[in-house]
């Protein structure tokens, strides 16, 4: 493997990513776990939006995944399920660092999704039921009326909606980037041919 020291050191990219995120949680003013998530539509036209990364799973030996939650019927949900692929970037201005990820997508709709849904505030859980995400909305009043309707119907302990859950991105490429003087940045790209294959690490030109 390419020689790496300091913030780039380690044999497991998920451990490195978690360490960087932990540092960002102490320095970023808002949403250190925000990621710009990219997908493509049926015509191959890219879409990108901000979502919140909720877990960096690490199973050891360089195995793991990045997990976030959304409405499966949203534009991003449909695009991710159609292509089975995604990319995202996390950027922290306070640390002058970023992490770029490209990988394969699977749904997380079991106990892990149930547990995360249950951990959200009641209003957020009811909002997941009320919002037909990405589809046309007549007015703010119509949305609030739907929130009131599902609140009366679902009560104080709603189940997770069948159309709402997680996505797990299992990467085949991760790049760690740190700002350098005179734009001579440090970049290390981890790549592998498949989720179960060994990682190869390459230092990239800035």
Short mmCIF file of C-alpha atoms in Angstrom, two decimals:
data_model
loop_
_atom_site.label_atom_id
_atom_site.label_comp_id
_atom_site.label_asym_id
_atom_site.label_seq_id
_atom_site.Cartn_x
_atom_site.Cartn_y
_atom_site.Cartn_z
CA UNK A 1 0.00 0.00 0.00
CA UNK A 2 1.02 3.60 -0.56
CA UNK A 3 2.78 5.03 2.48
CA UNK A 4 0.39 7.18 4.50
CA UNK A 5 0.88 9.01 7.79
CA UNK A 6 -1.00 11.38 10.05
CA UNK A 7 -4.70 11.81 9.29
CA UNK A 8 -4.43 9.39 6.34
CA UNK A 9 -2.90 6.50 8.30
CA UNK A 10 -4.77 3.22 8.74
CA UNK A 11 -5.76 0.02 6.97
CA UNK A 12 -9.55 0.50 7.11
CA UNK A 13 -11.09 3.41 5.18
CA UNK A 14 -14.29 3.27 7.22
CA UNK A 15 -12.33 3.80 10.44
CA UNK A 16 -10.56 6.78 8.84
CA UNK A 17 -13.89 8.23 7.65
CA UNK A 18 -15.41 7.85 11.11
CA UNK A 19 -12.39 9.55 12.70
CA UNK A 20 -12.64 12.48 10.30
CA UNK A 21 -16.37 12.81 10.95
CA UNK A 22 -15.76 12.77 14.70
CA UNK A 23 -13.31 15.64 14.29
CA UNK A 24 -15.83 17.54 12.18
CA UNK A 25 -18.52 17.10 14.83
CA UNK A 26 -16.36 19.19 17.16
CA UNK A 27 -15.66 21.97 14.67
CA UNK A 28 -18.46 22.29 12.09
CA UNK A 29 -21.20 24.76 13.09
CA UNK A 30 -24.03 22.83 11.41
CA UNK A 31 -24.71 19.27 10.20
CA UNK A 32 -21.19 17.81 10.05
CA UNK A 33 -22.80 14.64 8.68
CA UNK A 34 -24.30 16.39 5.65
CA UNK A 35 -23.43 14.80 2.32
CA UNK A 36 -24.08 15.88 -1.27
CA UNK A 37 -25.67 12.73 -2.71
CA UNK A 38 -25.62 12.15 -6.48
CA UNK A 39 -27.81 9.86 -8.55
CA UNK A 40 -28.89 9.70 -12.20
CA UNK A 41 -32.35 9.58 -13.73
CA UNK A 42 -33.61 7.25 -16.47
CA UNK A 43 -32.02 9.47 -19.14
CA UNK A 44 -28.67 9.51 -17.37
CA UNK A 45 -29.05 13.14 -16.24
CA UNK A 46 -27.41 13.63 -12.82
CA UNK A 47 -29.24 14.80 -9.72
CA UNK A 48 -27.59 15.97 -6.51
CA UNK A 49 -29.01 17.00 -3.14
CA UNK A 50 -27.98 17.29 0.51
CA UNK A 51 -28.94 14.50 2.91
CA UNK A 52 -27.74 13.52 6.35
CA UNK A 53 -25.45 10.51 6.72
CA UNK A 54 -26.65 8.52 9.73
CA UNK A 55 -24.07 5.76 10.07
CA UNK A 56 -20.65 4.65 8.89
CA UNK A 57 -20.70 0.93 9.39
CA UNK A 58 -17.38 -0.86 9.82
CA UNK A 59 -17.18 -4.63 9.94
CA UNK A 60 -13.39 -4.76 10.04
CA UNK A 61 -10.91 -5.72 7.33
CA UNK A 62 -12.00 -2.74 5.25
CA UNK A 63 -15.62 -3.88 5.05
CA UNK A 64 -18.50 -1.53 5.74
CA UNK A 65 -21.01 0.90 4.30
CA UNK A 66 -22.45 4.40 4.53
CA UNK A 67 -26.11 4.63 5.55
CA UNK A 68 -28.78 7.32 5.18
CA UNK A 69 -32.60 7.34 5.26
CA UNK A 70 -35.26 8.73 2.96
CA UNK A 71 -38.59 8.16 1.24
CA UNK A 72 -38.21 5.30 -1.25
CA UNK A 73 -40.81 6.92 -3.52
CA UNK A 74 -38.89 10.21 -3.74
CA UNK A 75 -36.92 11.14 -6.85
CA UNK A 76 -33.66 10.05 -5.25
CA UNK A 77 -35.18 6.84 -3.93
CA UNK A 78 -36.46 5.83 -7.34
CA UNK A 79 -33.22 6.78 -9.09
CA UNK A 80 -31.08 4.88 -6.60
CA UNK A 81 -33.20 1.75 -6.86
CA UNK A 82 -33.21 1.91 -10.66
CA UNK A 83 -29.44 2.24 -11.07
CA UNK A 84 -28.20 0.53 -7.90
CA UNK A 85 -25.36 3.07 -7.77
CA UNK A 86 -24.62 6.37 -6.05
CA UNK A 87 -21.89 8.84 -5.23
CA UNK A 88 -21.52 11.45 -2.52
CA UNK A 89 -19.10 13.94 -1.05
CA UNK A 90 -18.71 15.16 2.54
CA UNK A 91 -16.95 18.52 2.80
CA UNK A 92 -15.88 20.22 6.02
CA UNK A 93 -14.81 23.85 5.69
CA UNK A 94 -13.54 23.91 9.27
CA UNK A 95 -11.13 21.02 8.63
CA UNK A 96 -10.33 21.82 4.99
CA UNK A 97 -11.06 18.19 4.13
CA UNK A 98 -13.45 16.13 2.08
CA UNK A 99 -14.36 12.49 1.54
CA UNK A 100 -15.67 11.31 -1.84
CA UNK A 101 -17.46 7.97 -2.22
CA UNK A 102 -18.76 5.96 -5.19
CA UNK A 103 -20.50 2.65 -4.71
CA UNK A 104 -23.33 0.18 -4.92
CA UNK A 105 -26.70 0.78 -3.29
CA UNK A 106 -29.00 -1.57 -1.37
CA UNK A 107 -32.06 -0.87 0.74
CA UNK A 108 -32.03 -1.08 4.53
CA UNK A 109 -35.62 -1.82 5.54
CA UNK A 110 -35.27 -4.21 8.46
CA UNK A 111 -34.65 -3.82 12.18
CA UNK A 112 -31.94 -1.22 11.65
CA UNK A 113 -34.36 1.03 9.78
CA UNK A 114 -37.08 0.41 12.38
CA UNK A 115 -34.70 1.38 15.19
CA UNK A 116 -33.58 4.57 13.48
CA UNK A 117 -37.16 5.58 12.65
CA UNK A 118 -38.17 5.02 16.29
CA UNK A 119 -35.30 7.26 17.45
CA UNK A 120 -36.63 10.28 15.53
CA UNK A 121 -38.90 12.87 17.10
CA UNK A 122 -42.62 12.13 16.90
CA UNK A 123 -43.20 15.08 14.57
CA UNK A 124 -40.49 13.81 12.21
CA UNK A 125 -42.01 10.32 12.23
CA UNK A 126 -45.44 11.71 11.42
CA UNK A 127 -43.93 13.98 8.79
CA UNK A 128 -42.50 10.93 7.03
CA UNK A 129 -46.04 9.57 6.72
CA UNK A 130 -47.48 12.90 5.57
CA UNK A 131 -44.98 13.89 2.89
CA UNK A 132 -45.28 12.51 -0.64
CA UNK A 133 -41.67 13.52 -1.17
CA UNK A 134 -40.65 15.07 -4.50
CA UNK A 135 -44.22 15.11 -5.84
CA UNK A 136 -46.26 18.29 -6.52
CA UNK A 137 -47.85 20.00 -3.50
CA UNK A 138 -50.82 22.34 -3.78
CA UNK A 139 -49.89 24.48 -0.77
CA UNK A 140 -48.25 24.54 2.65
CA UNK A 141 -51.74 24.40 4.15
CA UNK A 142 -52.44 21.15 2.30
CA UNK A 143 -49.28 19.61 3.75
CA UNK A 144 -50.16 20.67 7.30
CA UNK A 145 -53.67 19.28 6.85
CA UNK A 146 -52.16 15.94 5.88
CA UNK A 147 -49.90 16.07 8.95
CA UNK A 148 -52.98 16.63 11.12
CA UNK A 149 -54.76 13.73 9.43
CA UNK A 150 -51.95 11.23 9.94
CA UNK A 151 -51.43 12.45 13.51
CA UNK A 152 -55.05 11.59 14.33
CA UNK A 153 -54.80 8.30 12.44
CA UNK A 154 -51.38 7.02 13.58
CA UNK A 155 -51.31 8.24 17.16
CA UNK A 156 -48.24 8.73 19.38
CA UNK A 157 -46.29 5.65 18.25
CA UNK A 158 -46.53 5.28 14.46
CA UNK A 159 -44.90 2.35 12.71
CA UNK A 160 -42.26 3.04 10.09
CA UNK A 161 -43.94 3.71 6.74
CA UNK A 162 -43.38 0.91 4.21
CA UNK A 163 -42.21 3.55 1.72
CA UNK A 164 -39.58 5.02 4.05
CA UNK A 165 -36.30 3.48 5.12
CA UNK A 166 -32.58 3.35 4.61
CA UNK A 167 -30.10 3.07 1.81
CA UNK A 168 -26.72 1.48 2.34
CA UNK A 169 -23.89 2.55 0.00
CA UNK A 170 -21.17 -0.08 -0.18
CA UNK A 171 -18.23 1.72 -1.76
CA UNK A 172 -15.91 0.56 -4.49
CA UNK A 173 -14.05 3.89 -4.35
CA UNK A 174 -13.29 6.28 -1.48
CA UNK A 175 -11.10 9.34 -1.76
CA UNK A 176 -9.70 11.23 1.22
CA UNK A 177 -8.71 14.82 0.41
CA UNK A 178 -7.00 17.41 2.60
CA UNK A 179 -6.14 20.99 1.73
CA UNK A 180 -2.49 21.75 1.07
CA UNK A 181 -0.51 24.97 0.83
CA UNK A 182 -0.46 26.60 -2.61
CA UNK A 183 -3.22 24.19 -3.72
CA UNK A 184 -0.84 21.24 -3.44
CA UNK A 185 -3.50 19.11 -1.78
CA UNK A 186 -3.09 15.59 -0.40
CA UNK A 187 -5.33 12.99 -2.04
CA UNK A 188 -5.49 9.25 -1.42
CA UNK A 189 -7.90 7.11 -3.43
CA UNK A 190 -8.97 3.68 -2.16
CA UNK A 191 -10.36 1.43 -4.91
CA UNK A 192 -11.49 -2.17 -5.25
CA UNK A 193 -13.17 -4.18 -8.00
CA UNK A 194 -16.05 -5.33 -5.79
CA UNK A 195 -17.40 -5.13 -2.23
CA UNK A 196 -15.53 -8.26 -1.08
CA UNK A 197 -12.25 -7.49 -2.86
CA UNK A 198 -9.11 -6.03 -1.22
CA UNK A 199 -8.47 -2.30 -1.32
CA UNK A 200 -5.75 -0.66 -3.37
CA UNK A 201 -4.56 2.79 -2.28
CA UNK A 202 -3.10 5.35 -4.68
CA UNK A 203 -1.80 8.84 -3.99
CA UNK A 204 -3.23 11.26 -6.56
CA UNK A 205 -1.89 14.53 -7.89
CA UNK A 206 -3.70 17.57 -6.49
#
